[in-house]
Amino acid sequence: MNFREIEFGSEKFRQECELRNQILRVPLGLSLDDQDLTDERDQMHFGLFDGDSLVACVIAAPLSATEVKLRQMAVAATVQGTGCGNAIIRCLEEHLLKRGFIHISLNARMSAVGFYGKLGYSTIGVEFIEVGIPHVKMQKNLGQADSV
Ligand SMILES: CC(C)(COP(=O)(O)OP(=O)(O)OC[C@H]1O[C@@H](n2cnc3c(N)ncnc32)[C@H](O)[C@@H]1OP(=O)(O)O)[C@@H](O)C(=O)NCCC(=O)NCCS
């Protein structure tokens, strides 16, 4: 498996959008095609590849020079539960730390809180609804003893 950054608008970005659509949108009766993705040009896109095939993706949107918000985390249905989600987040954290980002936040689907919890993310605040389903904010500071 290879962890790589994905260039906005590239062929790999098209694969990323297809994976996000299948895993995050279609099950909710939504489509990524209805969304304007222009803002994502300034965000960092990452993928975990098996050869040329994209198996997991995630976006890191910079909030400041040291903070990012993770978005659109998705693992292909055929490989969920085999460690790909864990692998892409671990690679991403290492990459972000090298680029000076130390504070990570995200809005986690309640169904995925246990996944992020195992990676050292903590919940903050109360549950809220986003894209019609319950979420909670989670965060992690990189470079601390429990995260390296
Ligand atoms: C949630 C998701 C990202 C997890 O990725 P994954 O590749 O399936 O997870 P991994 O196989 O890397 O699991 C890593 C660990 O987390 C656990 N885990 C995985 N999914 C979990 C979940 N939904 N709830 C609780 N624990 C979970 C695994 O059991 C494993 O534990 P272990 O290290 O003790 O064996 C993936 O299943 C997915 O894309 N789901 C659908 C979309 C989604 O919910 N995205 C997140 C939106 S916030």
Short mmCIF file of C-alpha atoms and ligand atoms in Angstrom, two decimals:
data_model
loop_
_atom_site.label_atom_id
_atom_site.label_comp_id
_atom_site.label_asym_id
_atom_site.label_seq_id
_atom_site.Cartn_x
_atom_site.Cartn_y
_atom_site.Cartn_z
CA MET A 1 0.00 0.00 0.00
CA ASN A 2 1.24 3.51 -0.87
CA PHE A 3 0.25 6.78 0.82
CA ARG A 4 0.27 9.70 -1.64
CA GLU A 5 -0.96 13.26 -1.89
CA ILE A 6 -3.61 13.73 -4.59
CA GLU A 7 -3.57 16.81 -6.82
CA PHE A 8 -6.89 18.65 -7.01
CA GLY A 9 -8.50 18.14 -10.43
CA SER A 10 -6.21 15.23 -11.44
CA GLU A 11 -7.24 11.73 -12.56
CA LYS A 12 -6.52 10.48 -9.03
CA PHE A 13 -8.79 13.25 -7.71
CA ARG A 14 -11.56 11.84 -9.91
CA GLN A 15 -11.02 8.43 -8.26
CA GLU A 16 -11.14 10.13 -4.87
CA CYS A 17 -14.49 11.77 -5.69
CA GLU A 18 -15.90 8.43 -6.86
CA LEU A 19 -14.82 6.71 -3.60
CA ARG A 20 -16.25 9.56 -1.48
CA ASN A 21 -19.50 9.39 -3.41
CA GLN A 22 -19.87 5.62 -3.02
CA ILE A 23 -18.92 5.44 0.66
CA LEU A 24 -20.10 8.74 2.14
CA ARG A 25 -22.89 10.06 -0.09
CA VAL A 26 -24.83 7.28 -1.85
CA PRO A 27 -25.71 5.47 1.45
CA LEU A 28 -27.35 8.74 2.62
CA GLY A 29 -29.28 9.23 -0.64
CA LEU A 30 -26.96 12.12 -1.58
CA SER A 31 -24.54 12.73 -4.43
CA LEU A 32 -21.21 14.52 -4.56
CA ASP A 33 -22.17 15.64 -8.09
CA ASP A 34 -24.59 18.13 -6.52
CA GLN A 35 -21.78 19.85 -4.62
CA ASP A 36 -19.49 22.68 -5.64
CA LEU A 37 -15.97 21.41 -4.87
CA THR A 38 -14.14 24.65 -5.77
CA ASP A 39 -13.20 25.33 -2.12
CA GLU A 40 -11.35 22.01 -2.06
CA ARG A 41 -8.66 23.41 -4.39
CA ASP A 42 -6.95 24.89 -1.30
CA GLN A 43 -7.26 21.72 0.79
CA MET A 44 -4.80 18.79 0.97
CA HIS A 45 -6.06 15.53 -0.51
CA PHE A 46 -4.51 12.17 0.35
CA GLY A 47 -4.99 8.61 -0.77
CA LEU A 48 -3.88 5.10 0.13
CA PHE A 49 -3.28 3.11 -3.05
CA ASP A 50 -3.02 -0.59 -3.78
CA GLY A 51 -1.08 -0.32 -7.04
CA ASP A 52 -3.09 2.23 -9.04
CA SER A 53 -6.27 1.51 -7.18
CA LEU A 54 -7.43 3.99 -4.52
CA VAL A 55 -8.54 2.14 -1.36
CA ALA A 56 -8.86 5.01 1.13
CA CYS A 57 -8.94 8.79 1.08
CA VAL A 58 -9.04 11.76 3.42
CA ILE A 59 -8.85 15.55 3.12
CA ALA A 60 -6.96 17.89 5.48
CA ALA A 61 -8.27 21.46 5.32
CA PRO A 62 -5.85 24.01 6.86
CA LEU A 63 -7.45 26.27 9.50
CA SER A 64 -4.17 28.05 10.36
CA ALA A 65 -0.42 27.37 10.01
CA THR A 66 -0.65 24.71 12.73
CA GLU A 67 -4.26 23.47 12.62
CA VAL A 68 -6.12 21.27 10.15
CA LYS A 69 -9.62 19.86 9.97
CA LEU A 70 -9.97 16.34 8.54
CA ARG A 71 -12.87 15.73 6.15
CA GLN A 72 -14.29 13.08 3.87
CA MET A 73 -12.54 10.05 5.38
CA ALA A 74 -13.56 6.98 3.40
CA VAL A 75 -12.30 3.41 2.99
CA ALA A 76 -13.47 1.21 0.07
CA ALA A 77 -16.17 -1.22 1.23
CA THR A 78 -14.16 -4.27 0.10
CA VAL A 79 -11.25 -3.46 2.44
CA GLN A 80 -13.01 -1.90 5.45
CA GLY A 81 -11.90 -3.55 8.68
CA THR A 82 -8.51 -4.59 7.29
CA GLY A 83 -6.39 -1.73 8.70
CA CYS A 84 -6.51 0.72 5.75
CA GLY A 85 -8.27 3.44 7.75
CA ASN A 86 -5.71 3.15 10.52
CA ALA A 87 -2.84 3.17 7.98
CA ILE A 88 -3.96 6.30 6.09
CA ILE A 89 -4.49 8.29 9.31
CA ARG A 90 -1.09 7.23 10.70
CA CYS A 91 0.66 8.22 7.44
CA LEU A 92 -1.31 11.47 7.31
CA GLU A 93 -0.37 12.44 10.88
CA GLU A 94 3.33 11.85 10.14
CA HIS A 95 3.04 13.93 6.96
CA LEU A 96 1.13 16.77 8.67
CA LEU A 97 3.61 16.94 11.54
CA LYS A 98 6.47 17.37 9.04
CA ARG A 99 4.54 20.28 7.49
CA GLY A 100 4.13 21.96 10.89
CA PHE A 101 0.53 21.02 11.65
CA ILE A 102 0.10 19.92 15.26
CA HIS A 103 -3.60 20.28 16.01
CA ILE A 104 -6.15 18.08 14.22
CA SER A 105 -9.92 18.32 14.54
CA LEU A 106 -12.77 16.60 12.70
CA ASN A 107 -16.50 16.07 12.81
CA ALA A 108 -16.88 12.30 13.33
CA ARG A 109 -19.96 10.33 12.46
CA MET A 110 -21.10 8.70 15.72
CA SER A 111 -20.66 5.32 13.99
CA ALA A 112 -16.92 6.08 13.53
CA VAL A 113 -16.12 7.52 17.00
CA GLY A 114 -14.63 4.19 18.15
CA PHE A 115 -12.31 4.14 15.13
CA TYR A 116 -10.89 7.61 15.86
CA GLY A 117 -10.80 6.87 19.60
CA LYS A 118 -8.37 3.99 18.92
CA LEU A 119 -6.13 6.48 17.10
CA GLY A 120 -6.01 8.78 20.14
CA TYR A 121 -8.72 11.30 19.18
CA SER A 122 -10.96 12.68 21.98
CA THR A 123 -14.54 13.87 21.68
CA ILE A 124 -15.37 17.50 22.53
CA GLY A 125 -18.81 18.96 23.14
CA VAL A 126 -22.18 17.51 22.32
CA GLU A 127 -23.63 15.51 19.46
CA PHE A 128 -24.99 17.43 16.46
CA ILE A 129 -26.56 16.63 13.11
CA GLU A 130 -24.61 17.02 9.85
CA VAL A 131 -25.71 15.62 6.46
CA GLY A 132 -28.74 14.31 8.37
CA ILE A 133 -26.84 12.01 10.75
CA PRO A 134 -25.37 12.39 14.28
CA HIS A 135 -21.80 13.60 14.61
CA VAL A 136 -19.47 14.76 17.36
CA LYS A 137 -16.37 16.92 17.19
CA MET A 138 -13.07 15.12 17.92
CA GLN A 139 -9.51 16.38 18.24
CA LYS A 140 -5.92 15.30 18.69
CA ASN A 141 -2.66 17.14 19.27
CA LEU A 142 0.27 15.60 17.42
CA GLY A 143 3.68 15.18 18.98
CA GLN A 144 2.32 14.29 22.41
CA ALA A 145 3.53 11.15 24.17
CA ASP A 146 0.36 9.13 23.37
CA SER A 147 0.32 10.00 19.68
CA VAL A 148 3.78 9.05 18.45
C1 LIG B 1 -14.77 4.20 9.64
C2 LIG B 1 -13.68 3.81 8.64
C3 LIG B 1 -12.97 5.06 8.14
C4 LIG B 1 -12.66 2.92 9.40
O1 LIG B 1 -11.65 2.47 8.50
P1 LIG B 1 -11.30 0.89 8.42
O2 LIG B 1 -10.23 0.70 7.42
O3 LIG B 1 -12.57 0.15 8.21
O4 LIG B 1 -10.77 0.63 9.90
P2 LIG B 1 -9.45 -0.22 10.33
O5 LIG B 1 -9.58 -1.58 9.76
O6 LIG B 1 -8.24 0.55 10.01
O7 LIG B 1 -9.68 -0.29 11.91
C5 LIG B 1 -8.74 0.20 12.85
C6 LIG B 1 -9.28 -0.12 14.23
O8 LIG B 1 -10.51 0.61 14.44
C7 LIG B 1 -11.59 -0.29 14.68
N1 LIG B 1 -12.76 0.22 13.96
C8 LIG B 1 -12.89 0.34 12.62
N2 LIG B 1 -14.08 0.88 12.32
C9 LIG B 1 -14.70 1.10 13.50
C10 LIG B 1 -15.95 1.66 13.86
N3 LIG B 1 -16.80 2.11 12.92
N4 LIG B 1 -16.26 1.75 15.18
C11 LIG B 1 -15.39 1.30 16.13
N5 LIG B 1 -14.17 0.79 15.85
C12 LIG B 1 -13.84 0.68 14.56
C13 LIG B 1 -11.14 -1.63 14.14
O9 LIG B 1 -11.79 -2.68 14.81
C14 LIG B 1 -9.64 -1.59 14.42
O10 LIG B 1 -9.41 -1.89 15.78
P3 LIG B 1 -8.10 -2.74 16.23
O11 LIG B 1 -6.92 -1.85 15.90
O12 LIG B 1 -8.30 -2.92 17.70
O13 LIG B 1 -8.12 -4.00 15.44
C15 LIG B 1 -14.23 2.99 7.44
O14 LIG B 1 -14.83 1.79 7.92
C16 LIG B 1 -15.23 3.75 6.59
O15 LIG B 1 -14.86 4.36 5.58
N6 LIG B 1 -16.52 3.68 6.97
C17 LIG B 1 -17.59 4.31 6.21
C18 LIG B 1 -17.43 5.81 6.08
C19 LIG B 1 -17.20 6.52 7.41
O16 LIG B 1 -17.86 6.26 8.40
N7 LIG B 1 -16.22 7.45 7.38
C20 LIG B 1 -15.88 8.24 8.55
C21 LIG B 1 -16.71 9.46 8.54
S1 LIG B 1 -16.36 10.48 9.98
#
